[in-house]
XYZ file of C-alpha atoms in Angstrom:
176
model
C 91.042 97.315 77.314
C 93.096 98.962 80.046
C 90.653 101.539 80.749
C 87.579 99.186 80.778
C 89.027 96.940 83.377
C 90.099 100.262 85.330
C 86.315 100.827 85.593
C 85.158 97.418 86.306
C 88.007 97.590 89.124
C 86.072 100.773 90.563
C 82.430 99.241 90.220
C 83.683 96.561 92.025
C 85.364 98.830 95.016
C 82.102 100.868 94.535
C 79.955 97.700 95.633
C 82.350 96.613 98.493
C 83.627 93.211 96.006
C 87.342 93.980 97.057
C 88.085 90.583 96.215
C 86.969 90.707 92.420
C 88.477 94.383 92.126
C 91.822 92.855 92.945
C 91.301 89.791 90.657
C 91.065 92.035 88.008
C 93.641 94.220 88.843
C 95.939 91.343 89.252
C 95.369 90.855 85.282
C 96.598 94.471 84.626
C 100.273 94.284 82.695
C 101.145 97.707 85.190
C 104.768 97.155 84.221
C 104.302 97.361 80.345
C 101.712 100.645 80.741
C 103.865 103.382 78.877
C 100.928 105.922 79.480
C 101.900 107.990 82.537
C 98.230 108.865 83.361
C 97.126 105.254 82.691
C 99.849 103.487 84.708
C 98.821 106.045 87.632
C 95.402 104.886 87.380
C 96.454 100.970 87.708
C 98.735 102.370 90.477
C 95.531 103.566 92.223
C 93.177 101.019 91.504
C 96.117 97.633 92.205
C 96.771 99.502 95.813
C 93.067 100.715 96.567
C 91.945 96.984 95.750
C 94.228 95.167 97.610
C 94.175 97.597 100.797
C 90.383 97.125 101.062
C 90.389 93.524 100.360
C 92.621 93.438 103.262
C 95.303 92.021 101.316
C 98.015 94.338 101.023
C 100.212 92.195 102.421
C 100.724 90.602 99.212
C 101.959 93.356 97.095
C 104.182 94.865 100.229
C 107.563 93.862 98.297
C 106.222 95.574 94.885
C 104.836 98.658 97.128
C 108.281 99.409 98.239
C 109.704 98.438 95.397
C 107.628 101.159 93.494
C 108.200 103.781 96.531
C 112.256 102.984 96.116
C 113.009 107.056 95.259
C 109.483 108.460 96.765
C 106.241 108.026 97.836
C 104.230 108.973 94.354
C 101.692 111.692 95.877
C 98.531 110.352 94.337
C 99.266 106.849 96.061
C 100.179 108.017 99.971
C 96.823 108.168 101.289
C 96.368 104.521 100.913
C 100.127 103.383 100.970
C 99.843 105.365 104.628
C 96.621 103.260 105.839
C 97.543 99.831 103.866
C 100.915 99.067 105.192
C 101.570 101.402 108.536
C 101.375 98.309 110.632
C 103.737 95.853 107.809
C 105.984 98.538 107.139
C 106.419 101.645 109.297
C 108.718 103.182 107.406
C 106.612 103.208 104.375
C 103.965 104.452 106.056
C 105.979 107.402 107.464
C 107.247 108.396 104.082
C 103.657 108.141 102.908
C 102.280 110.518 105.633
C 105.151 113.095 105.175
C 104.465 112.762 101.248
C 100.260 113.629 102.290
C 101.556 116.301 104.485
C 103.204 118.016 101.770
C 100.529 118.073 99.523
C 97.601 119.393 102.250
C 98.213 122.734 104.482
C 97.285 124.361 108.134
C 95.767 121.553 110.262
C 95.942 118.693 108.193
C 99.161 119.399 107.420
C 100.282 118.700 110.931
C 97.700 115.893 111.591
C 99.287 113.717 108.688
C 103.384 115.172 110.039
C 102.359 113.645 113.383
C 100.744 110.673 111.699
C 104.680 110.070 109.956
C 106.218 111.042 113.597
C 104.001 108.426 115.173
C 105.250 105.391 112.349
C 108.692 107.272 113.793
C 107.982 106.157 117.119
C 107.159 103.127 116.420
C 110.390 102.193 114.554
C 112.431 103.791 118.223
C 112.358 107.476 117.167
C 110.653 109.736 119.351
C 112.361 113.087 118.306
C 109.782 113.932 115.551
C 107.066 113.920 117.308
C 108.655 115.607 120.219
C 109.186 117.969 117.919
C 105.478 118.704 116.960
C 104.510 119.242 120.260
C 104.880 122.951 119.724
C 102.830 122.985 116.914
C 100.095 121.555 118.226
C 99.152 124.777 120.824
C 95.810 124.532 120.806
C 94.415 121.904 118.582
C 92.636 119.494 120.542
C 92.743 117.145 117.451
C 96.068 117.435 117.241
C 96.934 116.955 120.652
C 94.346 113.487 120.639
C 96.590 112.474 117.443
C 99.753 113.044 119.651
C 98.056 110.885 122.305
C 97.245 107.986 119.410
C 100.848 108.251 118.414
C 101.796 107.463 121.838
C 99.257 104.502 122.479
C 100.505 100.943 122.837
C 104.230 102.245 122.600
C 106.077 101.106 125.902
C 107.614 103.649 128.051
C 105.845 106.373 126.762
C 101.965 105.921 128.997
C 102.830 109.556 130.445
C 103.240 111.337 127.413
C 100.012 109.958 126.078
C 97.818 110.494 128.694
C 99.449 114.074 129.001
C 98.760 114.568 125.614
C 94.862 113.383 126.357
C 94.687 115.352 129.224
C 95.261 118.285 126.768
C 93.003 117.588 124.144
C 90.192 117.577 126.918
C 91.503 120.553 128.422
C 91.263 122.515 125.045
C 87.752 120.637 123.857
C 86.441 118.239 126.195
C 82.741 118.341 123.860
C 85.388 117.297 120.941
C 84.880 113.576 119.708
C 88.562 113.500 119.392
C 89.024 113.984 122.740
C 86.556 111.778 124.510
């Protein structure tokens, strides 16, 4: 029974229902699932439903509850998108997790995606840090920019940062 309302979950995503997807996910017993695979499934589907439904502000406390120890690898993507304005820490840990698991240029994208939920919570020195890495990655550098947008006291930086991202590929739809 698990399994079938797993699916029923997905058709629902599938057809943009978010709001019956999370219905049903809110009748899965997650807790009591003693299959690893299974309960990683109900992990996806509980998170995915709720993020698209726009309600993930509902399962926040059981979110960090369940990333206590670590981000579970499978779940960053959307623990990243669904909570980096309720919980910037979260989301941080999330991106960092994601950046482990990709390589070359996404890699970075997703360590200045953490650095920016850095800034955010008053910690500039991680994406300070990436800087460097960035050389000559227009998308990168627009990134850098985005982490610096709507932060106060740091206008200068961003628009530096834009300034770049033109410079390296003003044709670039990052950079426009």
């Amino acid at each position: 029974p698990i399994m079938g309302v797993l699916r029923l979950a997905d058709f629902h995503i599938e057809a943009r229902r978010y709001d019956r997807a999370v219905w049903l996910c809110s009748k899965l017993p997650r807790e009591s699932i003693t299959d690893s695979e299974l309960a990683a499934h109900a992990d996806y589907y509980w998170l995915a439903a709720h993020r698209l439904a726009g309600k993930q502000n509902r399962i926040l406390g059981a979110v960090q509850a369940l990333c206590a120890d670590n981000v579970p690898a499978y779940l960053a993507w959307d623990i990243y998108w669904a909570f980096r304005t309720l919980d910037p820490d979260l989301a941080a840990r999330a991106a960092l997790t994601y950046a482990n698991d990709t390589s070359g240029k996404q890699r970075l994208i997703w360590q200045i995606n953490a650095a920016a939920m850095r800034l955010k919570l008053g910690d500039a020195s991680p994406l300070d840090d990436l800087t460097e890495q960035a050389a000559d990655s227009a998308e990168a550098w627009a990134h850098i920019s985005w982490a610096y947008w709507g932060v106060t006291g740091y206008r200068a930086k961003q628009d530096a940062a834009a300034e770049r991202a033109y410079e390296i590929a003003p044709e670039a739809r990052d950079t426009l």
